Structure formats: structure tokens, C-alpha cells
Coordinates of C-alpha atoms and ligand atoms in Angstrom, one line a residue:
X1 CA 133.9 117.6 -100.2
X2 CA 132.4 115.1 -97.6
X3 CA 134.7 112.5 -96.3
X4 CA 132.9 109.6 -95.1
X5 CA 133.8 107.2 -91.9
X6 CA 133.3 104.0 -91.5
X7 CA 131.0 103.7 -88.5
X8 CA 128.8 107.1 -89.5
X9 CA 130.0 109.4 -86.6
X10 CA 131.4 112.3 -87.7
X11 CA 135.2 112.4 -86.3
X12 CA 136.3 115.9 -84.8
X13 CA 139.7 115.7 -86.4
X14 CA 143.2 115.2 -84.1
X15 CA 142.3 118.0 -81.8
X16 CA 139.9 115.7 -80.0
X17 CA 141.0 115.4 -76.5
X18 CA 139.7 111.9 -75.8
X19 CA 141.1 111.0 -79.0
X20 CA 144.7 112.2 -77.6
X21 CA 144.3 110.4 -74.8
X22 CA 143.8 107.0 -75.8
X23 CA 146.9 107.5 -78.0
X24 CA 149.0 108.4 -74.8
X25 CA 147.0 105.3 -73.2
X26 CA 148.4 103.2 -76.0
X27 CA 152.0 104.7 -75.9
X28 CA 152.2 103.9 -72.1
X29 CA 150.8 99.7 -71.9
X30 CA 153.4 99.6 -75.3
X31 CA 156.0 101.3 -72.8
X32 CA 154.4 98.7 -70.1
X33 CA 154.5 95.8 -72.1
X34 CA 158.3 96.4 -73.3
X35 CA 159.1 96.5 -69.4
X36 CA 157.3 93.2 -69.0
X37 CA 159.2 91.7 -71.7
X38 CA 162.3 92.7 -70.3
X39 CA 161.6 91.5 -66.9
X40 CA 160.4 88.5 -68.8
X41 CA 164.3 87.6 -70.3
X42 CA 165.6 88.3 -66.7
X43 CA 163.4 85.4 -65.6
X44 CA 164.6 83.6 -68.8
X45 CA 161.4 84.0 -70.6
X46 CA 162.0 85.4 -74.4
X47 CA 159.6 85.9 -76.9
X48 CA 159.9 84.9 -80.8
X49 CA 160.1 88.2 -82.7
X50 CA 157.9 86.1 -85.2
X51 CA 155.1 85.0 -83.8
X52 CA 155.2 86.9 -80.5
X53 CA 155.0 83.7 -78.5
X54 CA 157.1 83.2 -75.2
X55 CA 159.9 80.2 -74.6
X56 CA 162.0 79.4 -71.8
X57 CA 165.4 80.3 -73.1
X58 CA 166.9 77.4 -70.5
X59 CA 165.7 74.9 -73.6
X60 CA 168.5 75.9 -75.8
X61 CA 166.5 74.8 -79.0
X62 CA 163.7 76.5 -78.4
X63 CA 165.2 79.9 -79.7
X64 CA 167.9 81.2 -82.0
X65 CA 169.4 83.8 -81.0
X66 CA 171.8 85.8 -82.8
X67 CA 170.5 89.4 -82.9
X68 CA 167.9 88.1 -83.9
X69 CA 165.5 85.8 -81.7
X70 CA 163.5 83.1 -83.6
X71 CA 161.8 79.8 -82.4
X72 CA 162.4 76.9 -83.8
X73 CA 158.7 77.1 -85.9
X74 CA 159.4 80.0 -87.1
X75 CA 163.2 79.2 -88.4
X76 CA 162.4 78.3 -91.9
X77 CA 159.7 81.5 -93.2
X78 CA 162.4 84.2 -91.2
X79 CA 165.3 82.6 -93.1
X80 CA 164.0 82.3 -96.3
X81 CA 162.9 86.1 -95.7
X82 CA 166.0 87.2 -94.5
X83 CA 168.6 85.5 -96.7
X84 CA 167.3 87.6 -99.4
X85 CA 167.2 90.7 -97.2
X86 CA 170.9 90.4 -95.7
X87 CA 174.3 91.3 -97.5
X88 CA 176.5 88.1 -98.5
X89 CA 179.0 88.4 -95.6
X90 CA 176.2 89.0 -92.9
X91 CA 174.2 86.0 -94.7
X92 CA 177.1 83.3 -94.3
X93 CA 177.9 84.5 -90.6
X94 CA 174.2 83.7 -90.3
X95 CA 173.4 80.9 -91.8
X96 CA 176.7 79.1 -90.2
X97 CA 175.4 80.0 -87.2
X98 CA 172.1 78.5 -88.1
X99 CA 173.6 75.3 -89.8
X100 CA 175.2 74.7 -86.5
X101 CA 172.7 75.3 -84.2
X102 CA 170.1 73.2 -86.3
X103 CA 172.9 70.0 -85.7
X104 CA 173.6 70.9 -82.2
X105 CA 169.6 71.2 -81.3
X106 CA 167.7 69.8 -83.8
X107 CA 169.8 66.6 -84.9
X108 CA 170.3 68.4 -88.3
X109 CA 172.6 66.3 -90.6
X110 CA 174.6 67.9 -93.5
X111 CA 173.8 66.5 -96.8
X112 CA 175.9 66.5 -99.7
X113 CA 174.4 68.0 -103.6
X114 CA 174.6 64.6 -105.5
X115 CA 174.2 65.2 -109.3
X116 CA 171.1 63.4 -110.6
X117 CA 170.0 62.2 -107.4
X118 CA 166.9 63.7 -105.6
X119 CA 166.8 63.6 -101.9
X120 CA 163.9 61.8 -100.0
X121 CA 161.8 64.9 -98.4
X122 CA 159.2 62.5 -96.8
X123 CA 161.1 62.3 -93.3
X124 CA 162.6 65.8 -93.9
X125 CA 160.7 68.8 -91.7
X126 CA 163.3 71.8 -93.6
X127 CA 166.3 72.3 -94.8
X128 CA 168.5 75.4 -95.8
X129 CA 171.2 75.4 -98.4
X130 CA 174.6 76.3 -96.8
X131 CA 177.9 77.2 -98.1
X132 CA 180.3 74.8 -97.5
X133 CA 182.5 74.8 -94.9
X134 CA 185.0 72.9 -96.0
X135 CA 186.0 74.3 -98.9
X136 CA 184.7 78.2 -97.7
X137 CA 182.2 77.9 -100.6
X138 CA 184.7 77.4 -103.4
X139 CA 184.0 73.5 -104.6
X140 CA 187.6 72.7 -104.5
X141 CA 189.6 72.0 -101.9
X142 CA 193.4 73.4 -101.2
X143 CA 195.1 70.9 -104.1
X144 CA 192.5 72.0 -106.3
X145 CA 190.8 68.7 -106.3
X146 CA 187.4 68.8 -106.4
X147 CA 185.6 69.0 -102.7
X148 CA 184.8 65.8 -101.4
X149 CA 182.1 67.4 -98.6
X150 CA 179.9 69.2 -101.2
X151 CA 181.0 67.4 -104.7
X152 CA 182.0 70.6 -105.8
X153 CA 178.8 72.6 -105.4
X154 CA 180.4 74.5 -102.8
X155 CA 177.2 74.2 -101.3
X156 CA 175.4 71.3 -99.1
X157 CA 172.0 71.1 -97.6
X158 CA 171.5 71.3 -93.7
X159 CA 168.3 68.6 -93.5
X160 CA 166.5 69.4 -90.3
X161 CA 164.7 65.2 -89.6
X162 CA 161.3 65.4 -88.3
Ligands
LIG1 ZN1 158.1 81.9 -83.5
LIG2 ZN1 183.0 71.9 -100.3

């Protein structure tokens, strides 16, 4: 049987000693680099586990950070990844979180579910659905009267402007 490589030159298998070394080459600037990334955050430099790029963690909207460190740019593709990835209770501490940080940094606004009414996305940059807060989720509020804050949905929209 003849296996076939791509660039013709016959490859001497993993015994090759030059081959060995380039992969402890590799292991050591990966070793490097994760030094130079921790120095990095002492100098309050932290990079976006998304797109690898470096912010100043002084601009408190630049990053989210909550175990997990996100810039802004990346916020909407890593939530709608990991919502579906993370358990309920670990998705609502989350995405509260989030929903806060968005209105703190970004000038998010909470929107209300109206039935029948579509919301305007022209002046929108993204938004994430959120459980309500005010009614934990449920659509009605202690009385049992239906939740002013979410119409009853139990949900609302966190609308990020652009
Ligand atoms: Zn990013
Ligand atoms: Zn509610």
C-alpha cells in the first residue's frame, strides 16, 4: 500500500528527530505565548477568547467577562452559540449578567413582547431575548395578574441601539 503526501517527499514517520523537535518548538512559544498573555492581563490587556484580539480591560465595555471573556463584536455569534450549549440555570445567570452589562455599557434598553406588533430593527445593532426579571420568567406577577414588564411573555428583548 503506498500512502501518498501532499508535497511528494516521502515522510520518515514520528521517529524523525527534526520532526520531534519542531513539535517541542511549538509546545514551548504556546507555553511562551500563554506567559505573554498573562503578563498581558497584569498590564490590563485581555484578549477576546473569540477572535483572539487584545482590549484594554480599563474600558469596561470593551469585554465581558464572566468566565468567559468576550468583546463586545463578538457578543452576539458566542451567545447565540452558547445559550444552546449551557444548562437552563447557568443560561439565566448568564444572560442576566449579559442583559445588564449590555444597559450599563452599551445603552441597551429593555423592550417589552407586544402581540402583533413588530419591532423596528433598522436602528437596532442586536438583541437577545431575556427572561423577565420581574416576574422570574413566569408572565404573572405575585397577584396573579398578568406581568406588566413583559405582557406576560415572561420574556422581553434586550435591544442593543447602534
Ligand atoms: Zn472578539
Ligand atoms: Zn414579566
Amino acid at each position: 500500500m503506498q500512502t501518498e503526501t501532499g508535497n511528494g517527499l516521502s515522510q520518515a514517520g514520528t521517529h524523525d528527530p527534526a520532526e520531534n523537535s519542531g513539535f517541542e518548538t511549538m509546545v514551548r512559544i504556546e507555553h511562551d505565548l500563554s506567559d505573554v498573555i498573562d503578563a498581558l492581563a497584569l498590564l490590563g490587556v485581555k484578549r477576546c477568547s473569540e477572535c483572539k484580539q487584545f482590549f484594554r480591560s480599563a474600558d469596561p465595555g470593551a469585554l465581558f467577562e464572566n468566565g468567559h471573556t468576550v468583546c463586545y463584536r463578538c457578543i452576539p455569534d458566542w451567545w447565540s452559540a452558547s445559550s444552546q450549549r449551557l444548562g437552563v440555570a447557568e443560561r439565566e445567570r448568564l444572560e442576566a449578567k449579559l442583559a445588564s452589562w449590555l444597559r450599563k455599557h452599551h445603552r441597551a434598553e429593555v423592550v417589552k413582547e407586544t402581540p402583533g406588533k413588530v419591532l423596528d430593527t433598522s436602528n437596532v445593532d442586536f438583541q437577545i431575548v431575556a427572561r423577565c426579571a420581574e416576574c422570574a420568567g413566569s408572565g404573572k406577577l405575585m397577584e396573579g395578574e398578568r406581568c406588566r414588564f413583559c405582557n406576560g411573555f415572561g420574556t422581553v428583548r434586550i435591544v442593543v441601539p447602534k
